[in-house]
C-alpha cells in the first residue's frame, strides 16, 4: 500500500461478506489492505465461500470472529444479521456470485449474507457488490437484469473487470483486484461535494517537437493534476482529463484525452470548456514552440572546417489556454495553477489579474515536480491562504481533496 491509501478508511467499519467463488482468495488481501487503511472489518461468509477460503484465515486477518450462520448463538439475542448491520458504515459483498446477486434482487433471506443485506438499514448502511463469475454467467440476460435491478434498488456495483478467468476462458466477469476494490471503497466514502457537476482539467507537461526525436518540455510529472482528477471524481463530478505526455494511470471513472503539444491541448479544451461547470488548468503548458519542425533529426556537422555554433531556432508563442477559457461568454468557474521558482505570491497574483480568473493555485515548481507531496497557496481577489495551513508539504491526493472542497464552496457561493 502506498502512503496515499494509509488511514484513508480511518474510523470506517466495513461489513464484508464473501459468497462462493475462487475470487475469495483476493479478499484475504483486501482485508489486510482495509486494516492498513484504518478500517475495522467484520467478515461474514456463506457456506460456499468456506469451500474456497477458511474462516480461520479471515479471522486472523480481520482480528474478529467470522460469522457464517444465521443461527449463530454467539450474539445474545441470536440476531447477528441485525446487530452486525447496525454497527457497519457499509456492507460489501465480494465476491458476489450470480446466485447471491439473484437472492439480493429477489429479497430472499435463506442464508446469513442475503438475510443481513435485507435487514440492514438502507439509509445508513449502503450495499456494495463486487461480481465474480464466468463470462457466460455474467453475460446471461438473467444476470444483466438482476444487475440492473440491483442498481435501481440503490446498490453500488464494483466492476467486474475483463481478463483471464479460473476456468481458462477470457472475458468479463473477473472480480476487481484487492487494490482496485480498496480504491473504490476510499472513493465511495468521500463527500459528494461536486455531485452533478462537470469538471474539465489539464495535467502534465506539453512537448513541443524540434525534430522527430527532440523537443521543448518541462519537468511536470502530472501527479497533482491526476490527483485532482481523482479527487473530483470521488466528489461525484463527471471528470474529463486532458493529459500531456505522462506515465500515470487514469484515475477510476475519469475520461482521459491524451495530447502532446500546447496546440493539441488548446484544441482539446476550447470546444469542451463551455459544457463544463469547472475548468482547472494544472498543466505546465510550454509558452513557446519552434516556429517550424525539422523533418529529420538535426545532426552535428563533424567535418573539420564546420562552424562550432549551435543550431538557432525561431520560436513562436503558444495560445494561452486558461485565458481563452476565461474569456468565453459562457465560461466555467476557472482555476489556474502557477508553478514558480521565486516570488510565488506576487507572480500568482499577477497571473490572477492577467488571466481574469477567480482563483490561482500557486506552488514552487522545482520543489514539487515529480514528488508525491506538495504545499499550495490559494490566491484570490481577497488575499491568499496556504494549503495546508502550516505550509508543510502533504501528499498530493490529500491536498487535492482539500482543494476540491474549497472549489466546491466557491462554486456554490457564486
GROMACS .gro file of C-alpha atoms in nm:
model
  414
    1UNK     CA    1   0.000   0.000   0.000
    2UNK     CA    2   0.127   0.348  -0.085
    3UNK     CA    3   0.137   0.630   0.167
    4UNK     CA    4  -0.168   0.779  -0.008
    5UNK     CA    5  -0.401   0.499   0.097
    6UNK     CA    6  -0.289   0.480   0.461
    7UNK     CA    7  -0.566   0.579   0.700
    8UNK     CA    8  -0.798   0.678   0.413
    9UNK     CA    9  -1.062   0.450   0.571
   10UNK     CA   10  -0.990   0.563   0.928
   11UNK     CA   11  -1.293   0.519   1.151
   12UNK     CA   12  -1.494   0.322   0.894
   13UNK     CA   13  -1.644  -0.016   0.987
   14UNK     CA   14  -1.685  -0.247   0.690
   15UNK     CA   15  -1.919  -0.546   0.696
   16UNK     CA   16  -1.751  -0.775   0.445
   17UNK     CA   17  -1.949  -1.066   0.303
   18UNK     CA   18  -1.798  -1.349   0.097
   19UNK     CA   19  -2.013  -1.566  -0.128
   20UNK     CA   20  -1.879  -1.872  -0.309
   21UNK     CA   21  -1.614  -1.831  -0.578
   22UNK     CA   22  -1.246  -1.873  -0.647
   23UNK     CA   23  -1.210  -1.494  -0.615
   24UNK     CA   24  -1.237  -1.540  -0.237
   25UNK     CA   25  -0.857  -1.558  -0.230
   26UNK     CA   26  -0.842  -1.188  -0.324
   27UNK     CA   27  -1.047  -1.093  -0.019
   28UNK     CA   28  -0.772  -1.202   0.216
   29UNK     CA   29  -0.554  -0.928   0.065
   30UNK     CA   30  -0.842  -0.679   0.066
   31UNK     CA   31  -0.900  -0.738   0.437
   32UNK     CA   32  -0.533  -0.672   0.506
   33UNK     CA   33  -0.540  -0.353   0.297
   34UNK     CA   34  -0.855  -0.229   0.470
   35UNK     CA   35  -0.694  -0.277   0.809
   36UNK     CA   36  -0.385  -0.085   0.695
   37UNK     CA   37  -0.612   0.191   0.566
   38UNK     CA   38  -0.756   0.230   0.916
   39UNK     CA   39  -1.086   0.043   0.877
   40UNK     CA   40  -1.226  -0.225   1.101
   41UNK     CA   41  -1.361  -0.529   0.917
   42UNK     CA   42  -1.627  -0.776   1.022
   43UNK     CA   43  -1.634  -1.082   0.796
   44UNK     CA   44  -1.937  -1.289   0.703
   45UNK     CA   45  -1.904  -1.600   0.488
   46UNK     CA   46  -2.152  -1.817   0.304
   47UNK     CA   47  -2.123  -2.194   0.328
   48UNK     CA   48  -1.996  -2.196  -0.032
   49UNK     CA   49  -1.727  -1.938   0.049
   50UNK     CA   50  -1.584  -2.171   0.314
   51UNK     CA   51  -1.506  -2.420   0.037
   52UNK     CA   52  -1.258  -2.168  -0.110
   53UNK     CA   53  -1.103  -1.997   0.194
   54UNK     CA   54  -1.121  -2.082   0.564
   55UNK     CA   55  -1.282  -1.873   0.837
   56UNK     CA   56  -0.954  -1.911   1.028
   57UNK     CA   57  -0.772  -1.712   0.760
   58UNK     CA   58  -1.031  -1.436   0.760
   59UNK     CA   59  -1.041  -1.422   1.139
   60UNK     CA   60  -0.665  -1.387   1.157
   61UNK     CA   61  -0.665  -1.102   0.903
   62UNK     CA   62  -0.966  -0.915   1.043
   63UNK     CA   63  -0.888  -0.984   1.409
   64UNK     CA   64  -1.257  -1.058   1.462
   65UNK     CA   65  -1.460  -1.378   1.478
   66UNK     CA   66  -1.618  -1.475   1.147
   67UNK     CA   67  -1.993  -1.528   1.114
   68UNK     CA   68  -2.137  -1.780   0.870
   69UNK     CA   69  -2.476  -1.890   1.001
   70UNK     CA   70  -2.797  -1.704   1.074
   71UNK     CA   71  -2.834  -1.940   1.371
   72UNK     CA   72  -2.503  -1.834   1.530
   73UNK     CA   73  -2.568  -1.832   1.906
   74UNK     CA   74  -2.274  -1.604   1.998
   75UNK     CA   75  -2.499  -1.298   1.979
   76UNK     CA   76  -2.700  -1.254   2.298
   77UNK     CA   77  -3.022  -1.209   2.103
   78UNK     CA   78  -2.922  -1.460   1.833
   79UNK     CA   79  -2.963  -1.186   1.572
   80UNK     CA   80  -2.627  -1.141   1.404
   81UNK     CA   81  -2.799  -1.011   1.090
   82UNK     CA   82  -2.943  -0.721   1.292
   83UNK     CA   83  -2.655  -0.642   1.526
   84UNK     CA   84  -2.373  -0.657   1.271
   85UNK     CA   85  -2.554  -0.449   1.010
   86UNK     CA   86  -2.634  -0.177   1.267
   87UNK     CA   87  -2.264  -0.140   1.351
   88UNK     CA   88  -2.147  -0.107   0.988
   89UNK     CA   89  -2.082   0.205   0.783
   90UNK     CA   90  -2.119  -0.001   0.467
   91UNK     CA   91  -2.170  -0.360   0.357
   92UNK     CA   92  -1.953  -0.502   0.080
   93UNK     CA   93  -2.021  -0.843  -0.072
   94UNK     CA   94  -1.713  -0.965  -0.255
   95UNK     CA   95  -1.706  -1.193  -0.435
   96UNK     CA   96  -2.073  -1.164  -0.525
   97UNK     CA   97  -2.174  -1.475  -0.716
   98UNK     CA   98  -2.455  -1.486  -0.972
   99UNK     CA   99  -2.664  -1.683  -0.724
  100UNK     CA  100  -2.609  -1.434  -0.442
  101UNK     CA  101  -2.695  -1.141  -0.672
  102UNK     CA  102  -3.020  -1.317  -0.770
  103UNK     CA  103  -3.105  -1.359  -0.400
  104UNK     CA  104  -3.045  -0.989  -0.332
  105UNK     CA  105  -3.273  -0.885  -0.616
  106UNK     CA  106  -3.549  -1.122  -0.509
  107UNK     CA  107  -3.527  -1.019  -0.144
  108UNK     CA  108  -3.457  -1.375  -0.036
  109UNK     CA  109  -3.311  -1.437   0.309
  110UNK     CA  110  -3.219  -1.804   0.331
  111UNK     CA  111  -2.858  -1.755   0.446
  112UNK     CA  112  -2.670  -1.503   0.659
  113UNK     CA  113  -2.544  -1.288   0.372
  114UNK     CA  114  -2.879  -1.237   0.200
  115UNK     CA  115  -3.057  -1.206   0.534
  116UNK     CA  116  -2.820  -0.932   0.653
  117UNK     CA  117  -2.837  -0.744   0.323
  118UNK     CA  118  -3.217  -0.745   0.352
  119UNK     CA  119  -3.219  -0.643   0.720
  120UNK     CA  120  -2.958  -0.363   0.704
  121UNK     CA  121  -3.076  -0.002   0.748
  122UNK     CA  122  -3.061   0.114   0.385
  123UNK     CA  123  -3.033   0.485   0.464
  124UNK     CA  124  -2.711   0.450   0.666
  125UNK     CA  125  -2.556   0.119   0.561
  126UNK     CA  126  -2.515   0.124   0.181
  127UNK     CA  127  -2.465  -0.201  -0.008
  128UNK     CA  128  -2.176  -0.254  -0.249
  129UNK     CA  129  -2.127  -0.571  -0.452
  130UNK     CA  130  -1.825  -0.691  -0.648
  131UNK     CA  131  -1.946  -0.951  -0.901
  132UNK     CA  132  -1.728  -1.251  -0.981
  133UNK     CA  133  -1.834  -1.522  -1.224
  134UNK     CA  134  -1.770  -1.689  -1.559
  135UNK     CA  135  -1.808  -1.464  -1.862
  136UNK     CA  136  -2.112  -1.654  -1.989
  137UNK     CA  137  -2.283  -1.625  -1.650
  138UNK     CA  138  -2.212  -1.252  -1.644
  139UNK     CA  139  -2.345  -1.200  -1.998
  140UNK     CA  140  -2.660  -1.406  -1.939
  141UNK     CA  141  -2.978  -1.196  -1.969
  142UNK     CA  142  -3.092  -1.304  -1.622
  143UNK     CA  143  -2.772  -1.175  -1.462
  144UNK     CA  144  -2.786  -0.849  -1.656
  145UNK     CA  145  -3.149  -0.797  -1.549
  146UNK     CA  146  -3.051  -0.866  -1.191
  147UNK     CA  147  -2.758  -0.623  -1.203
  148UNK     CA  148  -2.982  -0.352  -1.348
  149UNK     CA  149  -3.240  -0.410  -1.074
  150UNK     CA  150  -2.972  -0.418  -0.806
  151UNK     CA  151  -2.853  -0.074  -0.915
  152UNK     CA  152  -3.212   0.050  -0.932
  153UNK     CA  153  -3.258  -0.067  -0.573
  154UNK     CA  154  -2.967   0.153  -0.465
  155UNK     CA  155  -2.673  -0.087  -0.456
  156UNK     CA  156  -2.334   0.012  -0.598
  157UNK     CA  157  -2.180  -0.242  -0.836
  158UNK     CA  158  -1.799  -0.251  -0.843
  159UNK     CA  159  -1.672  -0.397  -1.168
  160UNK     CA  160  -1.642  -0.659  -1.289
  161UNK     CA  161  -1.323  -0.647  -1.492
  162UNK     CA  162  -1.229  -0.839  -1.805
  163UNK     CA  163  -0.942  -1.083  -1.820
  164UNK     CA  164  -0.828  -1.440  -1.760
  165UNK     CA  165  -1.070  -1.650  -1.559
  166UNK     CA  166  -1.007  -1.952  -1.341
  167UNK     CA  167  -1.195  -2.173  -1.588
  168UNK     CA  168  -0.941  -2.086  -1.857
  169UNK     CA  169  -1.170  -1.857  -2.052
  170UNK     CA  170  -1.117  -1.485  -2.106
  171UNK     CA  171  -1.379  -1.213  -2.079
  172UNK     CA  172  -1.594  -1.002  -1.849
  173UNK     CA  173  -1.684  -1.132  -1.504
  174UNK     CA  174  -1.347  -1.129  -1.331
  175UNK     CA  175  -1.364  -0.964  -0.988
  176UNK     CA  176  -1.163  -0.646  -0.936
  177UNK     CA  177  -0.826  -0.686  -0.767
  178UNK     CA  178  -0.788  -0.612  -0.397
  179UNK     CA  179  -0.617  -0.276  -0.454
  180UNK     CA  180  -0.886  -0.175  -0.703
  181UNK     CA  181  -1.158  -0.262  -0.453
  182UNK     CA  182  -0.982  -0.059  -0.185
  183UNK     CA  183  -0.961   0.240  -0.421
  184UNK     CA  184  -1.333   0.203  -0.493
  185UNK     CA  185  -1.418   0.199  -0.123
  186UNK     CA  186  -1.199   0.501  -0.049
  187UNK     CA  187  -1.370   0.689  -0.331
  188UNK     CA  188  -1.714   0.579  -0.213
  189UNK     CA  189  -1.675   0.724   0.136
  190UNK     CA  190  -1.561   1.068   0.016
  191UNK     CA  191  -1.818   1.351   0.048
  192UNK     CA  192  -2.000   1.408  -0.283
  193UNK     CA  193  -1.938   1.783  -0.288
  194UNK     CA  194  -1.943   1.805  -0.670
  195UNK     CA  195  -2.233   1.570  -0.741
  196UNK     CA  196  -2.396   1.661  -1.071
  197UNK     CA  197  -2.109   1.890  -1.178
  198UNK     CA  198  -1.889   1.853  -1.486
  199UNK     CA  199  -1.518   1.926  -1.449
  200UNK     CA  200  -1.253   1.968  -1.719
  201UNK     CA  201  -0.888   1.955  -1.612
  202UNK     CA  202  -0.550   1.968  -1.781
  203UNK     CA  203  -0.242   1.799  -1.637
  204UNK     CA  204   0.122   1.725  -1.708
  205UNK     CA  205   0.369   1.898  -1.939
  206UNK     CA  206   0.344   1.965  -2.309
  207UNK     CA  207   0.611   1.855  -2.559
  208UNK     CA  208   0.694   2.090  -2.845
  209UNK     CA  209   0.892   1.899  -3.111
  210UNK     CA  210   1.207   2.047  -3.266
  211UNK     CA  211   1.266   1.743  -3.485
  212UNK     CA  212   1.134   1.383  -3.477
  213UNK     CA  213   1.334   1.295  -3.164
  214UNK     CA  214   1.390   1.619  -2.970
  215UNK     CA  215   1.164   1.881  -2.821
  216UNK     CA  216   1.096   2.152  -2.564
  217UNK     CA  217   0.927   2.032  -2.247
  218UNK     CA  218   0.946   2.069  -1.868
  219UNK     CA  219   0.970   1.860  -1.552
  220UNK     CA  220   0.600   1.850  -1.463
  221UNK     CA  221   0.501   1.493  -1.370
  222UNK     CA  222   0.125   1.550  -1.386
  223UNK     CA  223   0.079   1.398  -1.038
  224UNK     CA  224  -0.103   1.698  -0.891
  225UNK     CA  225  -0.343   1.720  -1.185
  226UNK     CA  226  -0.414   1.348  -1.178
  227UNK     CA  227  -0.472   1.365  -0.801
  228UNK     CA  228  -0.720   1.648  -0.859
  229UNK     CA  229  -0.897   1.447  -1.129
  230UNK     CA  230  -0.929   1.154  -0.889
  231UNK     CA  231  -1.047   1.376  -0.602
  232UNK     CA  232  -1.308   1.544  -0.822
  233UNK     CA  233  -1.439   1.208  -0.942
  234UNK     CA  234  -1.453   1.089  -0.580
  235UNK     CA  235  -1.654   1.403  -0.502
  236UNK     CA  236  -1.915   1.299  -0.758
  237UNK     CA  237  -1.811   1.511  -1.057
  238UNK     CA  238  -1.808   1.392  -1.417
  239UNK     CA  239  -1.441   1.448  -1.499
  240UNK     CA  240  -1.261   1.489  -1.831
  241UNK     CA  241  -0.881   1.493  -1.805
  242UNK     CA  242  -0.670   1.635  -2.089
  243UNK     CA  243  -0.323   1.495  -2.023
  244UNK     CA  244   0.013   1.580  -2.168
  245UNK     CA  245   0.281   1.310  -2.209
  246UNK     CA  246   0.299   1.143  -1.866
  247UNK     CA  247   0.329   0.786  -1.739
  248UNK     CA  248   0.038   0.781  -1.494
  249UNK     CA  249  -0.264   0.554  -1.469
  250UNK     CA  250  -0.600   0.714  -1.543
  251UNK     CA  251  -0.800   0.767  -1.221
  252UNK     CA  252  -1.106   0.545  -1.197
  253UNK     CA  253  -1.416   0.696  -1.350
  254UNK     CA  254  -1.226   0.970  -1.532
  255UNK     CA  255  -1.242   1.022  -1.908
  256UNK     CA  256  -0.891   1.085  -2.044
  257UNK     CA  257  -0.778   1.262  -2.362
  258UNK     CA  258  -0.406   1.236  -2.439
  259UNK     CA  259  -0.225   1.517  -2.617
  260UNK     CA  260   0.138   1.616  -2.668
  261UNK     CA  261   0.166   1.978  -2.774
  262UNK     CA  262   0.016   2.301  -2.642
  263UNK     CA  263  -0.179   2.343  -2.966
  264UNK     CA  264  -0.329   1.995  -2.928
  265UNK     CA  265  -0.422   2.074  -2.566
  266UNK     CA  266  -0.583   2.400  -2.676
  267UNK     CA  267  -0.781   2.217  -2.946
  268UNK     CA  268  -0.896   1.956  -2.693
  269UNK     CA  269  -1.001   2.208  -2.426
  270UNK     CA  270  -1.166   2.502  -2.606
  271UNK     CA  271  -1.456   2.317  -2.776
  272UNK     CA  272  -1.539   2.136  -2.449
  273UNK     CA  273  -1.493   2.408  -2.188
  274UNK     CA  274  -1.834   2.576  -2.210
  275UNK     CA  275  -2.010   2.245  -2.145
  276UNK     CA  276  -1.840   2.215  -1.805
  277UNK     CA  277  -1.906   2.379  -1.471
  278UNK     CA  278  -1.539   2.394  -1.366
  279UNK     CA  279  -1.210   2.421  -1.553
  280UNK     CA  280  -0.882   2.356  -1.369
  281UNK     CA  281  -0.562   2.431  -1.561
  282UNK     CA  282  -0.291   2.238  -1.380
  283UNK     CA  283  -0.090   2.155  -1.694
  284UNK     CA  284   0.252   2.316  -1.729
  285UNK     CA  285   0.196   2.435  -2.085
  286UNK     CA  286   0.501   2.550  -2.284
  287UNK     CA  287   0.479   2.922  -2.351
  288UNK     CA  288   0.674   2.887  -2.676
  289UNK     CA  289   0.716   2.633  -2.955
  290UNK     CA  290   0.953   2.608  -3.254
  291UNK     CA  291   0.812   2.802  -3.547
  292UNK     CA  292   0.894   2.507  -3.772
  293UNK     CA  293   0.977   2.144  -3.703
  294UNK     CA  294   1.267   1.985  -3.887
  295UNK     CA  295   1.156   1.686  -4.092
  296UNK     CA  296   1.459   1.480  -3.986
  297UNK     CA  297   1.682   1.464  -3.682
  298UNK     CA  298   1.924   1.758  -3.670
  299UNK     CA  299   2.275   1.615  -3.700
  300UNK     CA  300   2.607   1.761  -3.597
  301UNK     CA  301   2.835   1.861  -3.883
  302UNK     CA  302   3.151   1.667  -3.795
  303UNK     CA  303   3.368   1.796  -4.079
  304UNK     CA  304   3.692   1.964  -3.959
  305UNK     CA  305   3.606   2.304  -4.103
  306UNK     CA  306   3.244   2.308  -3.985
  307UNK     CA  307   3.140   2.608  -3.770
  308UNK     CA  308   3.110   2.527  -3.397
  309UNK     CA  309   2.797   2.734  -3.337
  310UNK     CA  310   2.481   2.558  -3.220
  311UNK     CA  311   2.163   2.548  -3.430
  312UNK     CA  312   1.936   2.853  -3.396
  313UNK     CA  313   1.561   2.803  -3.359
  314UNK     CA  314   1.291   3.059  -3.419
  315UNK     CA  315   1.017   3.036  -3.155
  316UNK     CA  316   0.654   3.139  -3.170
  317UNK     CA  317   0.413   3.191  -2.882
  318UNK     CA  318   0.163   2.921  -2.786
  319UNK     CA  319  -0.203   3.010  -2.721
  320UNK     CA  320  -0.298   3.089  -2.361
  321UNK     CA  321  -0.546   2.812  -2.280
  322UNK     CA  322  -0.661   2.942  -1.940
  323UNK     CA  323  -0.713   3.297  -2.063
  324UNK     CA  324  -0.903   3.170  -2.368
  325UNK     CA  325  -1.142   2.967  -2.150
  326UNK     CA  326  -1.184   3.257  -1.904
  327UNK     CA  327  -1.281   3.483  -2.195
  328UNK     CA  328  -1.566   3.259  -2.315
  329UNK     CA  329  -1.912   3.417  -2.282
  330UNK     CA  330  -2.044   3.107  -2.104
  331UNK     CA  331  -1.719   3.028  -1.922
  332UNK     CA  332  -1.694   2.770  -1.645
  333UNK     CA  333  -1.552   2.850  -1.299
  334UNK     CA  334  -1.183   2.876  -1.383
  335UNK     CA  335  -0.891   2.777  -1.161
  336UNK     CA  336  -0.533   2.832  -1.275
  337UNK     CA  337  -0.204   2.698  -1.145
  338UNK     CA  338   0.119   2.894  -1.111
  339UNK     CA  339   0.440   2.694  -1.077
  340UNK     CA  340   0.709   2.944  -0.986
  341UNK     CA  341   1.071   2.936  -0.871
  342UNK     CA  342   1.057   3.261  -0.669
  343UNK     CA  343   0.818   3.537  -0.553
  344UNK     CA  344   0.534   3.287  -0.561
  345UNK     CA  345   0.252   3.503  -0.427
  346UNK     CA  346   0.349   3.805  -0.639
  347UNK     CA  347   0.359   3.602  -0.961
  348UNK     CA  348   0.038   3.417  -0.871
  349UNK     CA  349  -0.145   3.748  -0.810
  350UNK     CA  350  -0.014   3.889  -1.137
  351UNK     CA  351  -0.146   3.579  -1.314
  352UNK     CA  352  -0.483   3.608  -1.138
  353UNK     CA  353  -0.532   3.961  -1.271
  354UNK     CA  354  -0.383   3.894  -1.615
  355UNK     CA  355  -0.595   3.585  -1.682
  356UNK     CA  356  -0.915   3.724  -1.527
  357UNK     CA  357  -0.993   3.415  -1.320
  358UNK     CA  358  -1.130   3.387  -0.963
  359UNK     CA  359  -0.858   3.159  -0.824
  360UNK     CA  360  -0.491   3.083  -0.881
  361UNK     CA  361  -0.321   2.795  -0.702
  362UNK     CA  362   0.049   2.861  -0.658
  363UNK     CA  363   0.332   2.624  -0.579
  364UNK     CA  364   0.710   2.620  -0.607
  365UNK     CA  365   0.768   2.407  -0.915
  366UNK     CA  366   1.129   2.297  -0.858
  367UNK     CA  367   1.035   2.183  -0.506
  368UNK     CA  368   0.745   1.964  -0.617
  369UNK     CA  369   0.800   1.841  -0.976
  370UNK     CA  370   0.797   1.461  -0.970
  371UNK     CA  371   0.728   1.437  -0.598
  372UNK     CA  372   0.429   1.280  -0.424
  373UNK     CA  373   0.385   1.574  -0.185
  374UNK     CA  374   0.330   1.946  -0.226
  375UNK     CA  375   0.231   2.269  -0.050
  376UNK     CA  376  -0.005   2.518  -0.214
  377UNK     CA  377  -0.111   2.878  -0.174
  378UNK     CA  378  -0.458   2.985  -0.289
  379UNK     CA  379  -0.466   3.337  -0.428
  380UNK     CA  380  -0.790   3.522  -0.498
  381UNK     CA  381  -0.918   3.881  -0.501
  382UNK     CA  382  -0.948   3.883  -0.120
  383UNK     CA  383  -0.600   3.759  -0.032
  384UNK     CA  384  -0.415   3.433  -0.004
  385UNK     CA  385  -0.440   3.116   0.203
  386UNK     CA  386  -0.187   2.839   0.247
  387UNK     CA  387  -0.290   2.478   0.196
  388UNK     CA  388  -0.219   2.314   0.434
  389UNK     CA  389  -0.240   2.598   0.683
  390UNK     CA  390   0.106   2.525   0.829
  391UNK     CA  391   0.268   2.543   0.485
  392UNK     CA  392   0.426   2.200   0.526
  393UNK     CA  393   0.418   1.957   0.233
  394UNK     CA  394   0.138   1.700   0.231
  395UNK     CA  395   0.062   1.414  -0.005
  396UNK     CA  396  -0.092   1.540  -0.328
  397UNK     CA  397  -0.412   1.337  -0.302
  398UNK     CA  398  -0.495   1.480   0.041
  399UNK     CA  399  -0.421   1.829  -0.091
  400UNK     CA  400  -0.636   1.760  -0.396
  401UNK     CA  401  -0.931   1.663  -0.179
  402UNK     CA  402  -0.895   1.982   0.025
  403UNK     CA  403  -0.868   2.191  -0.291
  404UNK     CA  404  -1.177   2.023  -0.441
  405UNK     CA  405  -1.368   2.104  -0.121
  406UNK     CA  406  -1.253   2.467  -0.145
  407UNK     CA  407  -1.356   2.491  -0.511
  408UNK     CA  408  -1.696   2.337  -0.430
  409UNK     CA  409  -1.754   2.603  -0.164
  410UNK     CA  410  -1.659   2.882  -0.404
  411UNK     CA  411  -1.875   2.738  -0.682
  412UNK     CA  412  -2.180   2.708  -0.460
  413UNK     CA  413  -2.125   3.058  -0.319
  414UNK     CA  414  -2.111   3.205  -0.669
   0.00000   0.00000   0.00000
